[in-house]
Amino acid sequence: MTQEFTSPKDLSSYLDNLNFFHMDLSLSRMEKVLQAMDLTRPPYIVCQVVGTNGKGSTATFIASLLKKHGIKTGLYTSPHFYSPEERIQTDGQWTKMADWLSCASEAVSICPDLTYFEILTVTALAVFRDQGVQCAVLEAGLGAQHDATTATAADLAVFTPIALDHTALLGDTVTAIAGEKAHAIRSSAPAVTARQQESVMAVLEKRAALFGAQLTCAPELGPGYKLGLAGSHQYSNAGTALAAFKILAEKLGIVPDEDCVRKGLAEAFVPGRLQTVSPMPATASRPNRPCCVLDGAHNPHGMQSLTSALHSGAVRRPETVVYSCLADKDWRTGLAMLVQEVPGVSWHIPAIPGERSEKPENIVRFLEGLGEKQCQEHSSLKEAFMALNPAEQEGTVLVTGSLYLLSTFYEIWPEALHRD
């Protein structure tokens, strides 16, 4: 059946009617579509980034380095906060959904059963081809073995730190999860990894040896570089990105330039990663916004990065925390870490949309069990900000616990998706 999307609204409605969280762990649909659209091996260099934490940051650092060296660069990331257009960028600019219509129409016509993520992945690959990019950086969505980004050939695989997450789908041990993600190595193409646990490194080395792929362990970047993303953990991500960039530069026939490297690392930006946003006065449609620190820490590994940044002063310490999370995450471990770092703050716990969301009363009960006394439940993030008292309005508010919580923040203040 032929599917034709005639407007961005038409395509957006189609995507909205799909189950955003639906997954079908198979690459057969992607392989069918990519072969029909001649995208199994795109006419540009492909760099795939997989891992548990730091994928988006590392992918963005790589793309920024390429752009600063004059390489027309595509960047595909997920999830989005406000609009799907955030996911597909060319040279740092969102591509308009109007530019997706023919690509998405062709993909769905070939295979009507494509999932949400598969449609966007195919569309990204096709848009990058049509826009003439020289290198595309693809952030995997979940794992690697069955992830849609793995259906196309990669010239470089990049591994960010691997830890426990999505255990119901990827495995209940770090070694099992590493084995799943190691499938990003699927040819003799080189691979780069951040520093990993010994057991994880053994899995990656075994997979690389199986395919005769050179595996490079990237050093952490030295402190002499200024980064566009806050937090000491970003020096690991930036070091991984720089090691990856040097391999890509050789494939692209360019010589890394130190000035361009420094600018690329300093100008990288990803919303929701230890992001500080300035105060904004209330309007008729939205509440007053104090100074906020936004971070999507949704598992213990991510929370460790957040608490380290708070402890070191990399971001402002909050007087107030707005927290919510998904029920299927290990949120109790992460939240206990945050309480230990910022005890005695004021807690506001809003409900967030979706069946996977944890109930605010469960989070409040857990906080009270840890001795926190200032806890309030709210029906929405907007209500939580409206409930801030004058002292809280003057201080710093930390918004954290879930990317989906941040999504509701950006729906209220979409301008925060861009650097202040």
Coordinates of C-alpha atoms in Angstrom, one line a residue:
M1 CA 0.0 0.0 0.0
T2 CA 1.4 3.4 -1.0
Q3 CA 1.6 5.9 1.8
E4 CA 2.0 9.6 1.0
F5 CA 2.6 12.3 3.7
T6 CA 1.5 15.6 2.2
S7 CA 2.3 17.9 5.1
P8 CA 4.3 18.0 8.3
K9 CA 1.0 17.8 10.2
D10 CA 0.1 14.6 8.2
L11 CA 3.4 12.9 9.1
S12 CA 3.2 14.2 12.7
S13 CA -0.3 12.7 13.2
Y14 CA 0.9 9.4 11.7
L15 CA 3.8 9.2 14.2
D16 CA 1.6 10.3 17.1
N17 CA -0.7 7.4 16.4
L18 CA 2.1 4.9 16.7
N19 CA 3.1 3.5 20.1
F20 CA 6.1 5.6 21.0
F21 CA 7.5 2.8 23.2
H22 CA 6.7 -0.1 21.0
M23 CA 9.7 -2.2 20.1
D24 CA 9.9 -5.3 17.9
L25 CA 13.4 -6.7 18.4
S26 CA 14.2 -7.6 14.8
L27 CA 16.2 -5.9 12.0
S28 CA 14.2 -7.6 9.2
R29 CA 12.0 -4.6 8.5
M30 CA 14.9 -2.1 8.5
E31 CA 17.0 -4.3 6.3
K32 CA 14.1 -4.6 3.8
V33 CA 13.6 -0.8 3.6
L34 CA 17.3 0.1 3.5
Q35 CA 17.9 -2.3 0.7
A36 CA 15.0 -0.9 -1.3
M37 CA 16.1 2.7 -0.7
D38 CA 19.8 1.9 -1.4
L39 CA 20.8 2.9 2.1
T40 CA 22.3 -0.4 3.4
R41 CA 25.7 1.4 2.8
P42 CA 25.0 5.1 2.5
P43 CA 27.1 7.4 0.3
Y44 CA 28.7 9.0 3.4
I45 CA 30.8 7.9 6.4
V46 CA 28.7 6.5 9.2
C47 CA 29.7 6.6 12.9
Q48 CA 27.5 4.7 15.3
V49 CA 27.5 5.6 19.0
V50 CA 26.3 3.0 21.5
G51 CA 26.4 2.6 25.3
T52 CA 24.4 3.3 28.4
N53 CA 25.2 6.8 29.4
G54 CA 26.9 9.7 27.5
K55 CA 25.8 8.6 24.0
G56 CA 24.1 11.9 23.2
S57 CA 26.9 14.0 24.6
T58 CA 29.6 11.9 22.9
A59 CA 27.8 12.0 19.5
T60 CA 27.3 15.7 19.8
F61 CA 31.0 16.3 20.6
I62 CA 31.9 14.2 17.5
A63 CA 29.5 16.1 15.3
S64 CA 30.8 19.5 16.6
L65 CA 34.4 18.5 15.9
L66 CA 33.5 17.4 12.3
K67 CA 31.6 20.6 11.7
K68 CA 34.4 22.8 12.9
H69 CA 36.7 21.1 10.4
G70 CA 34.4 22.0 7.5
I71 CA 32.8 18.6 7.2
K72 CA 29.1 18.7 6.4
T73 CA 27.8 16.5 9.2
G74 CA 24.5 14.8 10.1
L75 CA 23.6 14.0 13.7
Y76 CA 20.8 11.6 14.7
T77 CA 19.9 11.4 18.4
S78 CA 17.0 10.4 20.6
P79 CA 14.7 10.9 22.3
H80 CA 13.4 14.4 21.5
F81 CA 12.1 16.7 24.1
Y82 CA 9.7 19.0 22.2
S83 CA 9.7 18.1 18.5
P84 CA 10.9 15.1 16.5
E85 CA 12.8 17.6 14.4
E86 CA 15.4 17.7 17.2
R87 CA 16.5 14.2 16.3
I88 CA 17.8 14.9 12.8
Q89 CA 20.3 17.7 12.5
T90 CA 22.6 18.8 9.7
D91 CA 25.5 21.0 10.8
G92 CA 23.9 21.7 14.1
Q93 CA 20.6 22.8 12.8
W94 CA 17.3 20.8 13.1
T95 CA 16.0 19.6 9.8
K96 CA 12.4 20.6 9.1
M97 CA 9.7 17.9 9.0
A98 CA 8.7 19.3 5.6
D99 CA 12.1 17.9 4.3
W100 CA 11.2 14.5 5.6
L101 CA 7.9 13.9 3.7
S102 CA 9.2 12.1 0.6
C103 CA 11.7 9.9 2.6
A104 CA 9.2 8.9 5.2
S105 CA 6.5 8.3 2.6
E106 CA 8.8 5.9 0.7
A107 CA 9.9 4.1 3.8
V108 CA 6.3 3.4 5.1
S109 CA 5.1 2.5 1.6
I110 CA 7.8 -0.2 1.5
C111 CA 7.1 -1.5 5.0
P112 CA 3.9 -0.3 6.7
D113 CA 4.9 -2.1 9.9
L114 CA 7.9 0.1 10.7
T115 CA 8.0 1.3 14.4
Y116 CA 8.3 5.0 15.4
F117 CA 12.1 4.7 15.9
E118 CA 12.6 2.8 12.6
I119 CA 10.7 5.4 10.6
L120 CA 12.8 8.2 12.0
T121 CA 16.1 6.2 11.5
V122 CA 15.3 5.5 7.9
T123 CA 14.3 9.1 7.4
A124 CA 17.5 10.4 9.0
L125 CA 19.6 8.2 6.7
A126 CA 17.7 9.4 3.6
V127 CA 17.7 13.1 4.6
F128 CA 21.4 13.0 5.2
R129 CA 21.9 11.5 1.7
D130 CA 19.7 14.1 0.1
Q131 CA 21.4 16.9 1.9
G132 CA 24.8 15.7 0.8
V133 CA 26.4 15.2 4.3
Q134 CA 29.9 13.8 4.3
C135 CA 29.6 12.0 7.7
A136 CA 26.6 11.0 9.8
V137 CA 26.8 10.3 13.5
L138 CA 24.1 8.0 14.7
E139 CA 23.2 7.5 18.3
A140 CA 21.7 4.1 19.0
G141 CA 18.3 4.0 20.6
L142 CA 18.5 0.8 22.7
G143 CA 21.3 -1.7 22.8
A144 CA 22.9 -2.5 19.4
Q145 CA 22.1 -6.0 18.3
H146 CA 18.5 -5.2 17.2
D147 CA 18.7 -1.4 17.2
A148 CA 17.6 0.2 14.0
T149 CA 20.8 2.1 13.6
T150 CA 22.7 -1.2 13.3
A151 CA 20.9 -2.1 10.1
T152 CA 23.1 0.2 8.1
A153 CA 26.9 -0.3 7.6
A154 CA 29.1 1.6 10.0
D155 CA 32.6 2.8 9.3
L156 CA 33.3 3.4 13.0
A157 CA 31.6 2.0 16.2
V158 CA 31.9 4.1 19.4
F159 CA 31.2 2.8 22.9
T160 CA 30.4 5.1 25.7
P161 CA 30.3 3.7 29.3
I162 CA 28.2 0.6 29.6
A163 CA 26.2 0.0 32.8
L164 CA 22.9 -1.5 34.0
D165 CA 19.8 -0.1 32.3
H166 CA 16.9 -1.6 30.4
T167 CA 17.6 -4.9 32.1
A168 CA 14.3 -6.5 31.1
L169 CA 15.3 -6.2 27.4
L170 CA 19.1 -6.2 27.4
G171 CA 20.1 -8.5 30.3
D172 CA 20.4 -8.3 34.0
T173 CA 24.2 -8.1 34.3
V174 CA 26.6 -5.6 32.9
T175 CA 28.4 -8.4 31.1
A176 CA 25.1 -9.5 29.4
I177 CA 24.4 -5.9 28.4
A178 CA 27.9 -5.5 27.1
G179 CA 27.4 -8.5 24.9
E180 CA 24.3 -7.0 23.4
K181 CA 25.9 -3.7 22.7
A182 CA 29.0 -5.3 21.4
H183 CA 27.1 -6.2 18.2
A184 CA 27.8 -2.6 17.1
I185 CA 31.1 -4.3 16.0
R186 CA 29.8 -6.2 12.9
S187 CA 32.7 -5.9 10.5
S188 CA 36.4 -5.1 10.4
A189 CA 35.6 -1.4 10.8
P190 CA 37.5 0.1 13.7
A191 CA 35.9 0.8 17.1
V192 CA 36.6 3.2 19.9
T193 CA 35.6 2.8 23.6
A194 CA 35.5 4.9 26.7
R195 CA 37.2 3.4 29.7
Q196 CA 35.0 0.4 30.8
Q197 CA 34.7 -2.1 33.6
E198 CA 37.2 -5.0 33.2
S199 CA 34.4 -7.5 32.4
V200 CA 32.9 -5.1 29.8
M201 CA 36.2 -4.5 28.2
A202 CA 36.8 -8.3 27.9
V203 CA 33.5 -8.6 26.0
L204 CA 34.3 -5.8 23.6
E205 CA 37.8 -7.2 22.9
K206 CA 36.5 -10.6 22.2
R207 CA 33.9 -9.2 19.7
A208 CA 36.5 -7.1 18.0
A209 CA 38.9 -10.0 17.7
L210 CA 36.1 -12.1 16.1
F211 CA 35.8 -9.6 13.2
G212 CA 39.4 -8.5 13.1
A213 CA 38.4 -4.9 14.1
Q214 CA 40.9 -2.6 15.8
L215 CA 39.6 -1.5 19.2
T216 CA 41.0 1.7 20.7
C217 CA 40.5 2.6 24.3
A218 CA 40.2 6.4 24.4
P219 CA 42.0 8.4 27.1
E220 CA 40.1 10.9 29.1
L221 CA 40.6 14.4 27.8
G222 CA 43.0 16.6 29.8
P223 CA 41.7 19.5 31.9
G224 CA 43.3 22.1 29.6
Y225 CA 40.2 22.0 27.3
K226 CA 37.0 24.1 27.8
L227 CA 33.9 22.0 27.2
G228 CA 30.5 23.2 26.1
L229 CA 28.9 20.6 28.4
A230 CA 29.2 20.8 32.2
G231 CA 30.4 18.1 34.5
S232 CA 33.8 16.3 35.0
H233 CA 32.3 13.1 33.3
Q234 CA 32.1 15.1 30.1
Y235 CA 35.9 14.9 29.9
S236 CA 35.6 11.2 29.4
N237 CA 32.9 11.7 26.7
A238 CA 35.0 14.4 25.0
G239 CA 38.1 12.1 25.1
T240 CA 36.1 9.3 23.5
A241 CA 34.7 11.8 20.9
L242 CA 38.2 13.1 20.1
A243 CA 39.6 9.6 19.6
A244 CA 36.7 8.8 17.3
F245 CA 37.1 12.1 15.4
K246 CA 40.8 11.4 14.7
I247 CA 39.8 8.1 13.0
L248 CA 37.0 9.7 11.1
A249 CA 39.4 12.5 10.0
E250 CA 41.7 10.0 8.5
K251 CA 38.8 8.4 6.6
L252 CA 37.7 11.8 5.4
G253 CA 41.1 12.9 4.3
I254 CA 41.4 15.8 6.7
V255 CA 44.1 16.8 9.2
P256 CA 42.9 17.6 12.8
D257 CA 43.5 21.3 13.7
E258 CA 44.1 22.1 17.3
D259 CA 42.2 25.4 17.2
C260 CA 39.2 23.7 15.5
V261 CA 39.3 20.9 18.0
R262 CA 39.2 23.4 20.9
K263 CA 36.3 25.3 19.3
G264 CA 34.4 22.1 18.5
L265 CA 34.6 20.9 22.1
A266 CA 33.8 24.3 23.6
E267 CA 30.7 24.9 21.3
A268 CA 29.1 21.5 21.7
F269 CA 25.6 21.7 23.3
V270 CA 23.0 19.2 24.3
P271 CA 19.9 20.3 26.3
G272 CA 19.2 18.6 29.5
R273 CA 22.7 17.6 30.4
L274 CA 23.7 19.7 33.5
Q275 CA 22.1 22.6 31.7
T276 CA 21.7 25.9 33.6
V277 CA 18.9 28.1 32.4
S278 CA 18.3 31.7 33.5
P279 CA 15.3 33.0 35.4
M280 CA 12.3 34.0 33.3
P281 CA 9.3 36.0 34.6
A282 CA 5.8 34.6 34.6
T283 CA 3.4 35.3 31.7
A284 CA -0.4 34.7 31.3
S285 CA 0.3 31.1 30.2
R286 CA 3.2 30.0 32.2
P287 CA 4.6 30.4 35.8
N288 CA 7.6 32.2 36.9
R289 CA 10.9 30.3 36.3
P290 CA 13.7 30.6 38.7
C291 CA 17.3 29.8 37.8
C292 CA 17.2 26.1 37.0
V293 CA 19.6 23.2 36.5
L294 CA 18.2 20.6 34.2
D295 CA 19.6 17.1 34.0
G296 CA 18.0 13.9 32.8
A297 CA 19.8 11.5 35.3
H298 CA 17.5 8.5 35.1
N299 CA 19.8 5.7 36.4
P300 CA 22.5 5.4 39.1
H301 CA 25.3 5.9 36.6
G302 CA 23.8 9.2 35.4
M303 CA 23.0 10.3 39.0
Q304 CA 26.6 9.7 39.9
S305 CA 27.6 12.2 37.3
L306 CA 25.0 14.7 38.5
T307 CA 26.0 14.4 42.2
S308 CA 29.7 14.7 41.3
A309 CA 28.9 17.9 39.4
L310 CA 27.0 19.3 42.4
H311 CA 29.8 18.3 44.8
S312 CA 32.5 19.9 42.7
G313 CA 30.6 23.1 42.1
A314 CA 30.4 22.5 38.3
V315 CA 26.8 23.5 38.6
R316 CA 24.9 25.5 41.2
R317 CA 23.7 23.7 44.3
P318 CA 19.9 23.8 44.5
E319 CA 17.7 24.9 47.4
T320 CA 14.8 23.0 45.7
V321 CA 14.5 19.8 43.7
V322 CA 11.8 19.0 41.2
Y323 CA 12.0 15.2 40.7
S324 CA 10.0 12.6 38.9
C325 CA 10.9 9.3 37.2
L326 CA 9.8 6.2 35.3
A327 CA 8.7 3.2 37.4
D328 CA 10.8 0.7 35.5
K329 CA 14.1 2.5 36.3
D330 CA 16.3 1.8 39.3
W331 CA 15.2 5.2 40.7
R332 CA 15.5 4.4 44.4
T333 CA 19.2 3.9 44.2
G334 CA 19.7 7.1 42.2
L335 CA 17.4 9.2 44.4
A336 CA 19.1 8.0 47.6
M337 CA 22.4 9.2 46.1
L338 CA 20.9 12.6 45.4
V339 CA 19.4 12.9 48.9
Q340 CA 22.8 12.2 50.3
E341 CA 24.3 15.0 48.3
V342 CA 21.6 17.6 48.9
P343 CA 19.9 16.7 52.2
G344 CA 17.2 18.9 53.6
V345 CA 16.2 20.7 50.4
S346 CA 12.6 21.3 49.4
W347 CA 11.2 18.5 47.2
H348 CA 8.4 18.9 44.6
I349 CA 7.2 15.7 43.0
P350 CA 5.0 16.2 39.9
A351 CA 3.2 13.5 37.9
I352 CA 4.5 13.0 34.4
P353 CA 2.4 11.6 31.5
G354 CA 2.6 7.9 30.5
E355 CA 1.9 4.4 31.8
R356 CA 5.5 3.9 32.8
S357 CA 5.6 6.9 35.1
E358 CA 6.2 6.3 38.9
K359 CA 3.4 7.6 41.1
P360 CA 4.4 10.8 43.0
E361 CA 3.1 9.3 46.3
N362 CA 5.6 6.4 46.0
I363 CA 8.5 8.8 45.5
V364 CA 7.3 11.0 48.4
R365 CA 7.0 7.9 50.7
F366 CA 10.5 6.9 49.8
L367 CA 11.9 10.4 50.4
E368 CA 10.2 10.6 53.8
G369 CA 11.7 7.2 54.6
L370 CA 15.1 8.8 54.1
G371 CA 14.3 11.6 56.5
E372 CA 13.3 14.3 54.0
K373 CA 10.5 16.4 55.5
Q374 CA 9.7 19.0 52.9
C375 CA 8.0 17.0 50.2
Q376 CA 5.0 18.0 48.0
E377 CA 3.1 16.1 45.4
H378 CA 1.8 17.8 42.3
S379 CA -0.5 16.8 39.3
S380 CA 1.9 18.4 36.8
L381 CA 5.3 20.2 36.4
K382 CA 3.5 23.5 35.8
E383 CA 1.6 23.1 39.1
A384 CA 4.9 22.3 40.8
F385 CA 6.5 25.6 39.6
M386 CA 3.4 27.5 40.6
A387 CA 3.7 26.1 44.1
L388 CA 7.3 27.4 44.7
N389 CA 7.3 29.8 47.6
P390 CA 9.1 33.2 47.4
A391 CA 12.4 31.8 48.9
E392 CA 12.4 29.0 46.4
Q393 CA 11.7 31.4 43.6
E394 CA 14.9 33.3 44.5
G395 CA 17.1 30.2 44.7
T396 CA 18.2 27.5 42.2
V397 CA 15.8 24.7 41.3
L398 CA 17.2 21.3 40.1
V399 CA 14.9 19.5 37.7
T400 CA 15.9 15.8 37.3
G401 CA 15.1 12.1 37.4
S402 CA 13.8 11.5 33.8
L403 CA 14.2 12.8 30.3
Y404 CA 10.4 12.7 30.1
L405 CA 10.2 15.1 33.1
L406 CA 12.5 17.4 31.2
S407 CA 10.3 17.1 28.1
T408 CA 7.4 18.6 30.0
F409 CA 9.8 21.4 31.1
Y410 CA 10.7 22.2 27.5
E411 CA 7.0 22.1 26.5
I412 CA 6.5 25.0 28.9
W413 CA 9.8 26.8 28.0
P414 CA 10.8 25.6 24.5
E415 CA 13.4 28.4 24.2
A416 CA 15.5 26.5 26.8
L417 CA 16.2 23.9 24.1
H418 CA 18.9 26.3 22.9
R419 CA 21.9 27.6 24.8
D420 CA 21.2 30.7 27.0

